[in-house]
Each structure stands twice: as C-alpha cells, then as structure tokens.
PDB file of C-alpha atoms in Angstrom:
ATOM      1  CA  ARG A   1     -79.756   3.456 -36.100  1.00 64.00           C
ATOM      2  CA  ILE A   2     -76.919   1.301 -34.419  1.00 60.00           C
ATOM      3  CA  VAL A   3     -78.541   1.721 -30.925  1.00 60.00           C
ATOM      4  CA  GLU A   4     -81.890   1.021 -32.302  1.00 61.00           C
ATOM      5  CA  ARG A   5     -81.574  -2.347 -34.467  1.00 59.00           C
ATOM      6  CA  PRO A   6     -80.042  -4.375 -31.575  1.00 57.00           C
ATOM      7  CA  ALA A   7     -82.187  -2.918 -29.259  1.00 56.00           C
ATOM      8  CA  ALA A   8     -85.441  -4.197 -31.438  1.00 55.00           C
ATOM      9  CA  SER A   9     -84.016  -7.795 -32.167  1.00 60.00           C
ATOM     10  CA  ARG A  10     -85.720 -10.066 -30.030  1.00 60.00           C
ATOM     11  CA  SER A  11     -82.727 -12.224 -30.207  1.00 62.00           C
ATOM     12  CA  LEU A  12     -81.036 -10.148 -27.962  1.00 68.00           C
ATOM     13  CA  GLU A  13     -83.560  -9.628 -25.533  1.00 66.00           C
ATOM     14  CA  GLY A  14     -82.113 -10.142 -21.801  1.00 66.00           C
ATOM     15  CA  SER A  15     -78.843  -9.325 -22.893  1.00 71.00           C
ATOM     16  CA  ASP A  16     -76.664  -6.536 -21.184  1.00 71.00           C
ATOM     17  CA  VAL A  17     -74.744  -4.788 -24.248  1.00 77.00           C
ATOM     18  CA  TRP A  18     -73.719  -0.758 -24.512  1.00 78.00           C
ATOM     19  CA  VAL A  19     -73.073   0.153 -27.686  1.00 81.00           C
ATOM     20  CA  ALA A  20     -70.460   3.102 -28.113  1.00 81.00           C
ATOM     21  CA  VAL A  21     -69.997   4.779 -31.680  1.00 82.00           C
ATOM     22  CA  GLU A  22     -67.322   6.895 -32.535  1.00 84.00           C
ATOM     23  CA  ASP A  23     -66.156   7.856 -36.409  1.00 87.00           C
ATOM     24  CA  ARG A  24     -68.363   5.158 -37.587  1.00 85.00           C
ATOM     25  CA  GLU A  25     -66.604   2.497 -35.497  1.00 88.00           C
ATOM     26  CA  VAL A  26     -68.998   0.618 -33.222  1.00 88.00           C
ATOM     27  CA  THR A  27     -67.915  -1.222 -29.851  1.00 90.00           C
ATOM     28  CA  LEU A  28     -70.163  -3.537 -28.070  1.00 89.00           C
ATOM     29  CA  ARG A  29     -69.255  -3.613 -24.238  1.00 85.00           C
ATOM     30  CA  GLY A  30     -71.295  -5.871 -21.742  1.00 82.00           C
ATOM     31  CA  ILE A  31     -72.493  -9.156 -21.361  1.00 82.00           C
ATOM     32  CA  VAL A  32     -74.616 -11.631 -23.241  1.00 83.00           C
ATOM     33  CA  GLN A  33     -76.316 -15.084 -22.272  1.00 82.00           C
ATOM     34  CA  ASP A  34     -74.148 -17.193 -24.578  1.00 85.00           C
ATOM     35  CA  GLU A  35     -71.944 -17.360 -27.873  1.00 89.00           C
ATOM     36  CA  PRO A  36     -74.494 -17.356 -30.301  1.00 87.00           C
ATOM     37  CA  THR A  37     -76.217 -14.208 -28.810  1.00 84.00           C
ATOM     38  CA  ARG A  38     -72.817 -12.484 -28.757  1.00 87.00           C
ATOM     39  CA  GLU A  39     -72.168 -13.453 -32.479  1.00 89.00           C
ATOM     40  CA  ARG A  40     -75.609 -11.947 -33.449  1.00 86.00           C
ATOM     41  CA  ALA A  41     -75.005  -8.595 -31.712  1.00 86.00           C
ATOM     42  CA  VAL A  42     -71.919  -8.262 -33.853  1.00 89.00           C
ATOM     43  CA  GLN A  43     -73.694  -9.558 -36.917  1.00 88.00           C
ATOM     44  CA  ILE A  44     -76.533  -7.055 -36.190  1.00 85.00           C
ATOM     45  CA  ALA A  45     -73.832  -3.847 -35.600  1.00 86.00           C
ATOM     46  CA  ARG A  46     -72.170  -4.931 -38.913  1.00 88.00           C
ATOM     47  CA  ARG A  47     -74.965  -5.126 -40.835  1.00 86.00           C
ATOM     48  CA  THR A  48     -75.854  -1.740 -40.250  1.00 84.00           C
ATOM     49  CA  ARG A  49     -75.709   1.134 -42.822  1.00 85.00           C
ATOM     50  CA  GLY A  50     -72.768   3.280 -42.147  1.00 87.00           C
ATOM     51  CA  VAL A  51     -70.648   0.969 -39.757  1.00 88.00           C
ATOM     52  CA  ARG A  52     -67.126   1.025 -41.105  1.00 91.00           C
ATOM     53  CA  SER A  53     -66.027  -1.698 -38.355  1.00 92.00           C
ATOM     54  CA  VAL A  54     -67.413  -3.533 -35.288  1.00 92.00           C
ATOM     55  CA  VAL A  55     -64.743  -4.137 -32.023  1.00 93.00           C
ATOM     56  CA  SER A  56     -66.706  -6.862 -29.612  1.00 92.00           C
ATOM     57  CA  GLU A  57     -65.853  -6.659 -25.931  1.00 92.00           C
ATOM     58  CA  LEU A  58     -68.729  -8.742 -24.865  1.00 91.00           C
ATOM     59  CA  THR A  59     -68.583 -11.494 -22.691  1.00 87.00           C
ATOM     60  CA  THR A  60     -71.081 -14.364 -21.922  1.00 87.00           C
ATOM     61  CA  ASP A  61     -72.829 -15.423 -18.664  1.00 82.00           C
ATOM     62  CA  PRO A  62     -75.606 -18.063 -18.834  1.00 80.00           C
ATOM     63  CA  SER A  63     -77.097 -16.386 -15.621  1.00 72.00           C
ATOM     64  CA  LEU A  64     -77.986 -13.363 -17.385  1.00 67.00           C
ATOM     65  CA  ALA A  65     -81.319 -14.291 -18.464  1.00 62.00           C
ATOM     66  CA  GLU A  66     -82.719 -15.448 -15.096  1.00 63.00           C
ATOM     67  CA  ARG A  67     -81.224 -12.113 -13.413  1.00 58.00           C
ATOM     68  CA  ARG A  68     -83.213 -10.007 -15.738  1.00 56.00           C
ATOM     69  CA  ARG A  69     -86.985 -11.643 -14.994  1.00 61.00           C
ATOM     70  CA  VAL A  70     -86.843  -9.942 -11.555  1.00 63.00           C
ATOM     71  CA  GLN A  71     -89.811  -7.464 -11.291  1.00 72.00           C
ATOM     72  CA  VAL A  72     -89.016  -4.452  -9.174  1.00 79.00           C
ATOM     73  CA  ARG A  73     -91.717  -1.731  -8.950  1.00 85.00           C
ATOM     74  CA  ASP A  74     -90.585   1.296 -10.986  1.00 86.00           C
ATOM     75  CA  GLU A  75     -90.463   3.717  -7.733  1.00 87.00           C
ATOM     76  CA  ASN A  76     -88.491   1.036  -5.830  1.00 91.00           C
ATOM     77  CA  LEU A  77     -85.796   0.463  -8.605  1.00 92.00           C
ATOM     78  CA  ALA A  78     -85.360   4.277  -8.903  1.00 94.00           C
ATOM     79  CA  GLU A  79     -84.298   4.587  -5.560  1.00 95.00           C
ATOM     80  CA  GLN A  80     -82.504   1.232  -5.356  1.00 95.00           C
ATOM     81  CA  ILE A  81     -80.494   2.642  -8.589  1.00 96.00           C
ATOM     82  CA  ALA A  82     -80.035   6.209  -6.774  1.00 96.00           C
ATOM     83  CA  ARG A  83     -78.554   4.597  -3.598  1.00 96.00           C
ATOM     84  CA  THR A  84     -76.260   2.157  -5.177  1.00 97.00           C
ATOM     85  CA  LEU A  85     -74.886   4.986  -7.131  1.00 97.00           C
ATOM     86  CA  THR A  86     -74.069   6.997  -4.186  1.00 96.00           C
ATOM     87  CA  GLU A  87     -72.647   4.214  -2.591  1.00 96.00           C
ATOM     88  CA  GLU A  88     -70.457   2.945  -5.024  1.00 95.00           C
ATOM     89  CA  VAL A  89     -69.451   5.207  -7.781  1.00 96.00           C
ATOM     90  CA  PHE A  90     -70.397   8.858  -6.384  1.00 96.00           C
ATOM     91  CA  PRO A  91     -69.764   8.686  -2.512  1.00 95.00           C
ATOM     92  CA  ASP A  92     -70.238  12.635  -2.399  1.00 94.00           C
ATOM     93  CA  ALA A  93     -73.332  12.718  -4.024  1.00 94.00           C
ATOM     94  CA  ARG A  94     -76.503  12.077  -2.121  1.00 94.00           C
ATOM     95  CA  PRO A  95     -79.582  10.537  -3.630  1.00 95.00           C
ATOM     96  CA  GLU A  96     -82.813  12.648  -3.661  1.00 92.00           C
ATOM     97  CA  ALA A  97     -86.581  11.517  -4.157  1.00 90.00           C
ATOM     98  CA  ASP A  98     -87.966  14.030  -6.892  1.00 78.00           C
ATOM     99  CA  TRP A  99     -91.516  14.023  -7.205  1.00 70.00           C
ATOM    100  CA  THR A 100     -91.063  15.007 -11.334  1.00 66.00           C
ATOM    101  CA  TYR A 101     -88.767  12.354 -12.288  1.00 60.00           C
ATOM    102  CA  GLY A 102     -88.677   9.711  -9.654  1.00 80.00           C
ATOM    103  CA  TRP A 103     -85.146  10.003  -8.179  1.00 93.00           C
ATOM    104  CA  GLU A 104     -82.076  11.823  -8.703  1.00 93.00           C
ATOM    105  CA  VAL A 105     -78.414  11.800  -7.675  1.00 95.00           C
ATOM    106  CA  GLU A 106     -76.877  15.389  -7.156  1.00 93.00           C
ATOM    107  CA  GLY A 107     -73.343  16.371  -6.649  1.00 91.00           C
ATOM    108  CA  TYR A 108     -71.504  19.488  -5.956  1.00 86.00           C
ATOM    109  CA  SER A 109     -71.744  21.276  -9.740  1.00 84.00           C
ATOM    110  CA  TRP A 110     -73.855  18.423 -11.309  1.00 90.00           C
ATOM    111  CA  GLU A 111     -76.798  16.234 -11.333  1.00 92.00           C
ATOM    112  CA  PHE A 112     -78.634  13.655 -13.078  1.00 94.00           C
ATOM    113  CA  ASP A 113     -82.152  12.154 -13.266  1.00 94.00           C
ATOM    114  CA  ILE A 114     -83.173   8.446 -13.116  1.00 95.00           C
ATOM    115  CA  GLU A 115     -86.072   7.516 -14.890  1.00 92.00           C
ATOM    116  CA  VAL A 116     -87.600   4.053 -14.835  1.00 91.00           C
ATOM    117  CA  ASP A 117     -90.575   2.568 -16.959  1.00 84.00           C
ATOM    118  CA  MET A 118     -91.235  -1.203 -16.668  1.00 79.00           C
ATOM    119  CA  GLY A 119     -87.575  -1.867 -15.778  1.00 83.00           C
ATOM    120  CA  ASP A 120     -86.175   0.202 -18.732  1.00 84.00           C
ATOM    121  CA  VAL A 121     -83.877   3.299 -17.000  1.00 90.00           C
ATOM    122  CA  THR A 122     -82.987   6.408 -18.235  1.00 91.00           C
ATOM    123  CA  LEU A 123     -80.072   8.280 -16.663  1.00 93.00           C
ATOM    124  CA  ASP A 124     -80.402  12.222 -17.821  1.00 93.00           C
ATOM    125  CA  GLY A 125     -78.222  15.023 -16.572  1.00 92.00           C
ATOM    126  CA  THR A 126     -74.324  15.435 -16.050  1.00 92.00           C
ATOM    127  CA  VAL A 127     -71.894  13.942 -14.193  1.00 93.00           C
ATOM    128  CA  PRO A 128     -68.060  14.726 -13.147  1.00 90.00           C
ATOM    129  CA  SER A 129     -66.071  13.157 -15.670  1.00 89.00           C
ATOM    130  CA  ARG A 130     -66.340  11.086 -19.000  1.00 87.00           C
ATOM    131  CA  GLU A 131     -65.626   8.078 -16.895  1.00 90.00           C
ATOM    132  CA  ASP A 132     -67.967   8.530 -14.624  1.00 93.00           C
ATOM    133  CA  ILE A 133     -70.684   8.287 -17.229  1.00 92.00           C
ATOM    134  CA  ASP A 134     -69.403   4.444 -18.164  1.00 90.00           C
ATOM    135  CA  ARG A 135     -69.298   3.904 -14.177  1.00 93.00           C
ATOM    136  CA  ALA A 136     -72.430   5.103 -13.745  1.00 95.00           C
ATOM    137  CA  ILE A 137     -74.127   2.705 -16.613  1.00 92.00           C
ATOM    138  CA  ALA A 138     -72.105  -0.525 -15.046  1.00 91.00           C
ATOM    139  CA  ALA A 139     -73.389   0.005 -11.761  1.00 94.00           C
ATOM    140  CA  THR A 140     -77.083   0.921 -12.649  1.00 94.00           C
ATOM    141  CA  ARG A 141     -77.099  -2.193 -15.295  1.00 87.00           C
ATOM    142  CA  LYS A 142     -75.896  -4.453 -12.355  1.00 89.00           C
ATOM    143  CA  VAL A 143     -79.273  -3.689 -10.041  1.00 91.00           C
ATOM    144  CA  PRO A 144     -81.614  -6.744 -10.239  1.00 88.00           C
ATOM    145  CA  GLY A 145     -84.371  -5.709 -12.382  1.00 86.00           C
ATOM    146  CA  VAL A 146     -83.031  -3.443 -14.399  1.00 86.00           C
ATOM    147  CA  ARG A 147     -83.843  -4.456 -17.981  1.00 80.00           C
ATOM    148  CA  SER A 148     -82.118  -1.744 -19.871  1.00 80.00           C
ATOM    149  CA  VAL A 149     -80.049   1.713 -19.445  1.00 87.00           C
ATOM    150  CA  ARG A 150     -80.416   4.297 -21.915  1.00 87.00           C
ATOM    151  CA  SER A 151     -77.673   7.289 -21.023  1.00 89.00           C
ATOM    152  CA  ARG A 152     -78.284  10.883 -21.670  1.00 89.00           C
ATOM    153  CA  LEU A 153     -75.186  11.848 -19.615  1.00 91.00           C
ATOM    154  CA  GLY A 154     -73.347  14.617 -20.434  1.00 89.00           C
ATOM    155  CA  PHE A 155     -69.924  15.653 -18.578  1.00 84.00           C
ATOM    156  CA  VAL A 156     -68.699  18.949 -17.673  1.00 72.00           C
ATOM    157  CA  ASP A 157     -65.548  20.036 -20.448  1.00 64.00           C
ATOM    158  CA  PRO A 158     -62.728  20.266 -17.981  1.00 59.00           C
ATOM    159  CA  LEU A 159     -61.357  23.217 -19.626  1.00 58.00           C
ATOM    160  CA  HIS A 160     -64.701  24.768 -19.077  1.00 53.00           C
ATOM    161  CA  ARG A 161     -65.387  23.569 -15.325  1.00 49.00           C
ATOM    162  CA  ALA A 162     -64.992  27.183 -13.867  1.00 42.00           C
ATOM    163  CA  ASN A 163     -67.613  28.430 -15.859  1.00 40.00           C
ATOM    164  CA  TRP A 164     -70.400  25.901 -14.822  1.00 40.00           C
ATOM    165  CA  ALA A 165     -72.383  28.392 -13.560  1.00 38.00           C
ATOM    166  CA  GLY A 166     -72.282  30.649 -16.021  1.00 35.00           C
ATOM    167  CA  ALA A 167     -73.684  31.095 -19.413  1.00 34.00           C
ATOM    168  CA  SER A 168     -70.803  29.997 -21.173  1.00 35.00           C
ATOM    169  CA  ARG A 169     -70.615  26.374 -19.452  1.00 39.00           C
ATOM    170  CA  LYS A 170     -69.793  23.649 -22.132  1.00 43.00           C
ATOM    171  CA  VAL A 171     -71.358  20.187 -21.674  1.00 46.00           C
ATOM    172  CA  ARG A 172     -70.103  17.295 -23.690  1.00 48.00           C
ATOM    173  CA  PHE A 173     -73.554  14.849 -24.218  1.00 48.00           C
ATOM    174  CA  LEU A 174     -72.209  11.200 -24.962  1.00 51.00           C
ATOM    175  CA  GLN A 175     -75.550   9.454 -25.955  1.00 51.00           C
ATOM    176  CA  GLY A 176     -76.177   5.264 -25.980  1.00 51.00           C
ATOM    177  CA  ILE A 177     -78.174   2.631 -24.914  1.00 49.00           C
ATOM    178  CA  SER A 178     -77.600  -0.671 -22.535  1.00 50.00           C
ATOM    179  CA  PHE A 179     -80.246  -3.064 -23.615  1.00 46.00           C
TER     180      PHE A 179
END
C-alpha cells in the first residue's frame, strides 16, 4: 500500500522518491520539485493504514520536472542505464544486450535485468550487497529519460555467499519503487 498510494498520486508526478519500509516505519528518500510536493509525499505516507511513523529524507530541486520530460526510446534508455551502472557502480561487471529483457548487467556471481517501459524502469535480479541496491537505484534515477525505478533487486546473504552455485544459496530481496 505504501508504494502504490504515492505512485498513483498525480500530485507527486515527476518526483524522484524512494520508499523504504521496515517494521512499519516508512523512510522517504529522493528529490521532489518543491516544498509543497515534499509535504504531500509525507502526508500520503502518514495516511497509509498500518504506518507507524514517517521519516523524510527528501530534498527539493525545481529543475526536476523539466529533466523528467526527456523522451528516450526504451531500448536506448535500457542500454544507457546498463552502461551507466557498469561505469559508475559496478566497474567489474559488463553490460549485455539480452533479447528477452532488453539489457542486463552481469558480474562474477550475480546479474540483473533492466526492463524499460515508457521510461519506467525495473531492475530485477541480484547484486553483491545491500548497499549496491541503493547505489544502483540512485544511478538509474539520474539517467535522463527515467521516469520511475522499480527495484526487485536482491543480494546474496554474506553468510551463504560460498553456496552461491549450490541449491542452498540464500538471497535476500528488498523491494521498492522510486517514482
């Protein structure tokens, strides 16, 4: 609910907000166009049933609305995202065109797909660590033409990293959406 309500709000359109929920505490991170939009995001989160508290780490940037109007073909945007991620976040990985999903970023023992639909991006797969999830989302958000980022990224639990190739591997998934 906390992800769907803000994403459906027209008053937040053009904003770049990451919603994280842990133990019914909501943290809003990212950039919005102005102070009234920031207040609206916090208000929507607070009014969501089941939310105990809201922490706002939102900043404002009036140029955000104009930057989001950039139109880029989905195929080109997916490639640009893959190249940006391998240059800025995962220098040891390689970007690859994938006929099924568009583009993917592949490391030694992990990989994820990049799907783009009308500027809405989904990152789906695994990365080396929890911190890499945040870094991948932040770098993707900055690519011109990206309207939103949905994360279905997980990371290999460090205690089970040695079992990556085996059936007993444990992957922890964190989900969220940036809109």
